[in-house]
mmCIF file of C-alpha atoms and ligand atoms in Angstrom:
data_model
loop_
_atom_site.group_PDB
_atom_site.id
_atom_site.type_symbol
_atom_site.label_atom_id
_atom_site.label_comp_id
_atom_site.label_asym_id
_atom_site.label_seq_id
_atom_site.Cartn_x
_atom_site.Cartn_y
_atom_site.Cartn_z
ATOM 1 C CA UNK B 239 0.000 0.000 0.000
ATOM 2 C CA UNK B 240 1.335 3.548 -1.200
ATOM 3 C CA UNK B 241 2.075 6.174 1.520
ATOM 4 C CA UNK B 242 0.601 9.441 0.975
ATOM 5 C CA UNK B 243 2.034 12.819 1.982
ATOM 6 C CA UNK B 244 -0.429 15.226 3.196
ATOM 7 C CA UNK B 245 -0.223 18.319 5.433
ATOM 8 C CA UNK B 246 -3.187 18.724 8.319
ATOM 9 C CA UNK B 247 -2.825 21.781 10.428
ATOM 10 C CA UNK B 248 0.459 22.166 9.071
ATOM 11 C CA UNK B 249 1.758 19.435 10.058
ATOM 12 C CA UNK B 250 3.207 17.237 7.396
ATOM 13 C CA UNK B 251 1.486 13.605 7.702
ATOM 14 C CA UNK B 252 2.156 10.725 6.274
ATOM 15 C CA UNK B 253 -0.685 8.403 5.434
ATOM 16 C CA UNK B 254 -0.955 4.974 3.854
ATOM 17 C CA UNK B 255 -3.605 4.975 0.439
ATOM 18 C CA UNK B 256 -7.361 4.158 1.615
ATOM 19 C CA UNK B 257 -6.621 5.612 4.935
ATOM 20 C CA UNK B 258 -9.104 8.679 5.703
ATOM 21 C CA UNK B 259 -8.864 12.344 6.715
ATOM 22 C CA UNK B 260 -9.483 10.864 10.244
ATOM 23 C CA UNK B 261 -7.494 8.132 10.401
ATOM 24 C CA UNK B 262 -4.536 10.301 9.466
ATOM 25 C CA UNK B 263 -5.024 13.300 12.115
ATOM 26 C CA UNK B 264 -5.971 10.614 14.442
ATOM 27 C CA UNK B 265 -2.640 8.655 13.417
ATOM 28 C CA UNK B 266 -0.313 12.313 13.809
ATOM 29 C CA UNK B 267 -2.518 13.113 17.415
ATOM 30 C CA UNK B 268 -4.324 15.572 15.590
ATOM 31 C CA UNK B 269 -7.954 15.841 17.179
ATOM 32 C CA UNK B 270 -11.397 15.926 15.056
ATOM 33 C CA UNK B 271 -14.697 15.960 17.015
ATOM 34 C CA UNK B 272 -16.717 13.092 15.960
ATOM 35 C CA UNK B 273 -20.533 11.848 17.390
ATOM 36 C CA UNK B 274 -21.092 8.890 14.565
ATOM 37 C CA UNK B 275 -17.287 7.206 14.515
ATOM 38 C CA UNK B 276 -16.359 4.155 15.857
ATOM 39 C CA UNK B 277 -12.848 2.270 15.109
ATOM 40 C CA UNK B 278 -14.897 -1.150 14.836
ATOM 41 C CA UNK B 279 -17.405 0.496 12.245
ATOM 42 C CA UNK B 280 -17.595 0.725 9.165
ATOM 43 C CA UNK B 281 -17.497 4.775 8.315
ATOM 44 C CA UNK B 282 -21.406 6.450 8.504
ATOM 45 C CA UNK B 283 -20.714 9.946 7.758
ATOM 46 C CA UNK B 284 -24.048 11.105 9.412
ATOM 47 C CA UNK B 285 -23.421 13.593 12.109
ATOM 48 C CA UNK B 286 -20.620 15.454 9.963
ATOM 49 C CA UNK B 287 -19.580 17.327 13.291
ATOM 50 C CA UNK B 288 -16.226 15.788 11.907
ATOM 51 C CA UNK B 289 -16.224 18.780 8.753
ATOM 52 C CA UNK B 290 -13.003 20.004 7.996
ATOM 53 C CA UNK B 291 -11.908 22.152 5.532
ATOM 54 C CA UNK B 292 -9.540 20.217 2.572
ATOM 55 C CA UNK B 293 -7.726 22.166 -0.154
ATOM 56 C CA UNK B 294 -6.791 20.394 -3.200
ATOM 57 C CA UNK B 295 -5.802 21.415 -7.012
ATOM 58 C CA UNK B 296 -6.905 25.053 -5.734
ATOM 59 C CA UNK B 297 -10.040 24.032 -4.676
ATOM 60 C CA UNK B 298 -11.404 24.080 -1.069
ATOM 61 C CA UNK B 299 -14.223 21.621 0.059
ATOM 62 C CA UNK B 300 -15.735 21.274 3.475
ATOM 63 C CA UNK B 301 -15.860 17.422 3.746
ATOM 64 C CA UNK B 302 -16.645 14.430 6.819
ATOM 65 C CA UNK B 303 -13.570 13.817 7.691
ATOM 66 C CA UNK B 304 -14.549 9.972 8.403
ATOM 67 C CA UNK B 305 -15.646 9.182 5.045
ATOM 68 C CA UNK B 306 -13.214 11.479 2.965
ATOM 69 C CA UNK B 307 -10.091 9.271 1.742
ATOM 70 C CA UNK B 308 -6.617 11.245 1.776
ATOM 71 C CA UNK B 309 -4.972 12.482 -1.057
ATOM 72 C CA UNK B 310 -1.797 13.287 -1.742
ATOM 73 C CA UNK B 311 -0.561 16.806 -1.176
ATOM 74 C CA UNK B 312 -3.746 17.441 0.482
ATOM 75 C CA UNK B 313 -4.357 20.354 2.691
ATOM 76 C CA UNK B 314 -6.450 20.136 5.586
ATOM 77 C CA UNK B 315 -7.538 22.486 8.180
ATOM 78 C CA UNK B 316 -9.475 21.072 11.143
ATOM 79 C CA UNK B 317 -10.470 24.488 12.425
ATOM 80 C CA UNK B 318 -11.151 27.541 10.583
ATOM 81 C CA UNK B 319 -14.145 30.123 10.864
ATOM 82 C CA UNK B 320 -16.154 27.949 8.252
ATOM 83 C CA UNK B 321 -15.479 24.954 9.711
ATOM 84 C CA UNK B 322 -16.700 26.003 13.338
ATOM 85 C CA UNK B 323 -19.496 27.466 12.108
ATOM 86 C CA UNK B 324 -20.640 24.060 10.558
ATOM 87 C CA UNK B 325 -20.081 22.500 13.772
ATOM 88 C CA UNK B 326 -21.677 24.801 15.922
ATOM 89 C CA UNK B 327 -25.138 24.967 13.869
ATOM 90 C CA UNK B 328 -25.025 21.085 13.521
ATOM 91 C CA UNK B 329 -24.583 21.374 17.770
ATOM 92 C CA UNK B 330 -27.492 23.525 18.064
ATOM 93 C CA UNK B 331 -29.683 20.972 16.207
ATOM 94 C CA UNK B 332 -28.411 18.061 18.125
ATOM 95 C CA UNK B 333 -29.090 20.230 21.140
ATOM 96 C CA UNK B 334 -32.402 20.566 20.068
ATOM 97 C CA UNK B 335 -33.052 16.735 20.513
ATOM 98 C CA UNK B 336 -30.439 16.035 24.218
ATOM 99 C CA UNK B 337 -29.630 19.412 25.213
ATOM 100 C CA UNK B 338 -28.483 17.855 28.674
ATOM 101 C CA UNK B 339 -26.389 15.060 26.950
ATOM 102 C CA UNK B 340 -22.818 15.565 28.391
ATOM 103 C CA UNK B 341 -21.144 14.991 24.791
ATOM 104 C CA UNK B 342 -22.746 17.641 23.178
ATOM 105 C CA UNK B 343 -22.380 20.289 26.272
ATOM 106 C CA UNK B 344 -18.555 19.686 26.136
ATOM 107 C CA UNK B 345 -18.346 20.492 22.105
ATOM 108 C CA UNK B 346 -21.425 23.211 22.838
ATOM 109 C CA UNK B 347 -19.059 25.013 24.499
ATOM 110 C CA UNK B 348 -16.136 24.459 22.538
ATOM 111 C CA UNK B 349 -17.658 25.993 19.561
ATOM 112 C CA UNK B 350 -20.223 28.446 21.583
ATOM 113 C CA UNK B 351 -23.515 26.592 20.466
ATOM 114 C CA UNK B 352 -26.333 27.667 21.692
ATOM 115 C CA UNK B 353 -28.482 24.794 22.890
ATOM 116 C CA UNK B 354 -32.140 27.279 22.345
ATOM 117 C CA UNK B 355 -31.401 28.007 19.024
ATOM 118 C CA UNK B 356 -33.779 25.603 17.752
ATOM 119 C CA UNK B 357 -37.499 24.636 19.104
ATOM 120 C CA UNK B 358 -36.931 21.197 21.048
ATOM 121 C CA UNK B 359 -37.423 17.721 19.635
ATOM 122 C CA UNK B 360 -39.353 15.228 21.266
ATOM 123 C CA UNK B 361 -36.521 12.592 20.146
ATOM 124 C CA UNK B 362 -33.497 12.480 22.277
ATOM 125 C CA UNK B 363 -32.084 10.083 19.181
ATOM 126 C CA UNK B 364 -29.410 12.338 16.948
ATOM 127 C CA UNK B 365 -29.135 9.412 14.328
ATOM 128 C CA UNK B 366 -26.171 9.018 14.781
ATOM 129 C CA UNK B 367 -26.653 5.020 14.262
ATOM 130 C CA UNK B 368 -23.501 3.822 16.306
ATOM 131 C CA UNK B 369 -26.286 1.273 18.640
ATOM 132 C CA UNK B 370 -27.967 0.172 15.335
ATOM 133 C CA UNK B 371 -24.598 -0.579 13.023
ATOM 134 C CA UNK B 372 -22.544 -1.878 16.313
ATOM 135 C CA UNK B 373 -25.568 -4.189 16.818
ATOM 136 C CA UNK B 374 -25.583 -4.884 13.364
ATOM 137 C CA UNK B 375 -21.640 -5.343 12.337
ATOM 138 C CA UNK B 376 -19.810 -6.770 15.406
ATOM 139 C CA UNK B 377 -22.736 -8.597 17.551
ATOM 140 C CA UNK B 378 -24.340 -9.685 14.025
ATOM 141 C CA UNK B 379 -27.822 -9.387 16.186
ATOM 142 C CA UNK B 380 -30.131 -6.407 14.814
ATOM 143 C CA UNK B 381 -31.456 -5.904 18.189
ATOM 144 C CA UNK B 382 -31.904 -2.694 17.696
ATOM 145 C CA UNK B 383 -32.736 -0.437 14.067
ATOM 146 C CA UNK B 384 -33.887 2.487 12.396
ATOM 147 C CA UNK B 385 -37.820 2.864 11.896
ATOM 148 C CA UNK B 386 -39.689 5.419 10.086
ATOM 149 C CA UNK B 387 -38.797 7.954 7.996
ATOM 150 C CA UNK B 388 -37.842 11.582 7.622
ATOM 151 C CA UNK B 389 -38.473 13.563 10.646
ATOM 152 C CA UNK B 390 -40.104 10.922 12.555
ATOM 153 C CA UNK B 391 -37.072 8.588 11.996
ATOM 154 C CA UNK B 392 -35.808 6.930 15.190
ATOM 155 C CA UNK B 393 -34.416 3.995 16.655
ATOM 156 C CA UNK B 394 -35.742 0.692 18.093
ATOM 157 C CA UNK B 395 -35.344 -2.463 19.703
ATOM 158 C CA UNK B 396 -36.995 -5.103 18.311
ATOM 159 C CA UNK B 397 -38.564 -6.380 21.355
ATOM 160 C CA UNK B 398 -38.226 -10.622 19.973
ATOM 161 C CA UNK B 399 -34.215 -10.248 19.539
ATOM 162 C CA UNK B 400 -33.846 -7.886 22.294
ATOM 163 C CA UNK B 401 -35.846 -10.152 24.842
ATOM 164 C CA UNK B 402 -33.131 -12.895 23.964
ATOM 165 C CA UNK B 403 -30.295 -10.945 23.166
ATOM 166 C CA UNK B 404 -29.979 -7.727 24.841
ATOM 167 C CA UNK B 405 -30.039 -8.053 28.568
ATOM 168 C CA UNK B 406 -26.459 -9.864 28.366
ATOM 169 C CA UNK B 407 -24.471 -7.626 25.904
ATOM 170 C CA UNK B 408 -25.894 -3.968 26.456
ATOM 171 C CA UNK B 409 -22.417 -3.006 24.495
ATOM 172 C CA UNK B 410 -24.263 -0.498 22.692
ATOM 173 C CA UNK B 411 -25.118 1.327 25.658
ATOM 174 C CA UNK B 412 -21.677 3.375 26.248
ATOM 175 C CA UNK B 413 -21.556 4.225 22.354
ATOM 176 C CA UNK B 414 -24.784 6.535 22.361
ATOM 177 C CA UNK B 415 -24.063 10.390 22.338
ATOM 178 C CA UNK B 416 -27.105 11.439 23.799
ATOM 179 C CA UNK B 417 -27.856 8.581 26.466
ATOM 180 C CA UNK B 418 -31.196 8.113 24.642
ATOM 181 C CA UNK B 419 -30.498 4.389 23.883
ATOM 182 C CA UNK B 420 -30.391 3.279 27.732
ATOM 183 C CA UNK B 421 -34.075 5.271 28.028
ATOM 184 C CA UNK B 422 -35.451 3.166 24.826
ATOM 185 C CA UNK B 423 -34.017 -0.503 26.042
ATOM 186 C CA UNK B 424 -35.562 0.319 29.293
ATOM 187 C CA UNK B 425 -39.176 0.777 28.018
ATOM 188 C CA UNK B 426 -38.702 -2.476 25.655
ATOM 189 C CA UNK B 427 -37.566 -4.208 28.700
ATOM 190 C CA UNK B 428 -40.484 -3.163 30.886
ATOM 191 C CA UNK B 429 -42.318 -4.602 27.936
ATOM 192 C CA UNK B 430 -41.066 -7.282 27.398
ATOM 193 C CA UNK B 431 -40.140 -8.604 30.897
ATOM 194 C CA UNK B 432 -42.377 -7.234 33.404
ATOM 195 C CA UNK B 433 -41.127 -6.368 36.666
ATOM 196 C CA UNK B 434 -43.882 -6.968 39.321
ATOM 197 C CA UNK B 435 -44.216 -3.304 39.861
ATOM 198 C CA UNK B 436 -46.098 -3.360 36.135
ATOM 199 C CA UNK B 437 -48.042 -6.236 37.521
ATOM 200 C CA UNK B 438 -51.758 -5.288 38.065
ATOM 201 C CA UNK B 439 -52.008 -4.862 42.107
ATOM 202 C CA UNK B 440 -54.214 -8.121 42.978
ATOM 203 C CA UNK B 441 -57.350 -7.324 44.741
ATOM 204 C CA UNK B 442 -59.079 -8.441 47.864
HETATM 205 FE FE1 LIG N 143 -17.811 11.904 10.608
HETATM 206 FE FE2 LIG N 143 -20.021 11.618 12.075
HETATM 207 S S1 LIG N 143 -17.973 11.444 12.708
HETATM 208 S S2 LIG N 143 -19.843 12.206 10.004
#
């Protein structure tokens, strides 16, 4: 595999071809905010808090740096006026949906997002998919998934694999941004195992 020259930050970096964006600052201890990464995943590129600006043949692009392969001779700036800005609007709508979620508070007030910015969401869920894909790529078990569309779009355990699958793995737990995931396998677990306090009080 070909090794790539590329400068982030201004640092000269040396990549190997196929690598991306990421991989490389991560590889030179160069730090990108991400919400949707995860090293045993295959790339998503749905929260894009990861934008960075990259300069190439002239041109300059505001790409995900998970999903955006090097290049050689690449430029790349990780922070920049247009690049915070990006991050700090996308903030404010994640806000919108957890604006108590610890994750997003930290990088709220790194890039001074303000967390009223936009009406609230009754979803806590970002989409970020880390619970469905983890579920989906390393335990093989689809416990948990995406259902409808658009707006209403969300995730959710499927109660029959959860019931068998769920209550001794809960790896997904730790991955979620916005804590939302513990909240939704607690209400399929009151469903599907009921604890005696959802037992109807017996009479007489
Ligand atoms: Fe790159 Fe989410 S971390 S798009």
């Amino acid at each position: 595999m070909s090794e790539i020259l590329l400068q982030i930050d201004g640092i000269e970096v040396k990549a190997k071809e196929g690598m991306s964006i990421l991989e490389a600052a991560q590889s030179a201890g160069i730090y990108i905010p991400t919400l949707c990464h995860h090293e045993k995943l295959q790339p998503y590129g749905a929260c894009r808090i990861c934008t960075v600006e990259a300069e190439t043949g002239g041109r300059t692009n505001l790409v995900a740096a998970c999903v955006s392969p090097v290049q050689p001779n690449l430029v790349v700036r990780t922070r920049s006026e247009k690049v915070d800005k990006t991050r700090k609007i996308l903030l404010e709508q994640f806000l919108a949906h957890a604006p108590d979620a610890p994750a997003l508070q930290d990088l709220a007030q790194e890039y001074g997002a303000d967390k009223d910015r936009f009406e609230k969401e009754s979803s806590f869920c970002i989409l970020c998919g880390l619970c469905v894909r983890y579920c989906a790529e390393v335990k093989k078990k689809n416990a948990v998934g995406f259902v409808d569309r658009g707006a209403r779009r969300e995730i959710s355990f499927i109660p029959e694999i959860a019931s068998k699958e769920c209550w001794k793995c809960k790896e997904c737990f730790p991955l979620c941004p916005t804590s939302y995931l513990q909240a939704a396998y607690h209400l399929t677990e009151a469903l599907v195992f009921p604890s005696p306090s959802f037992e109807p009080a017996s009479e007489g």
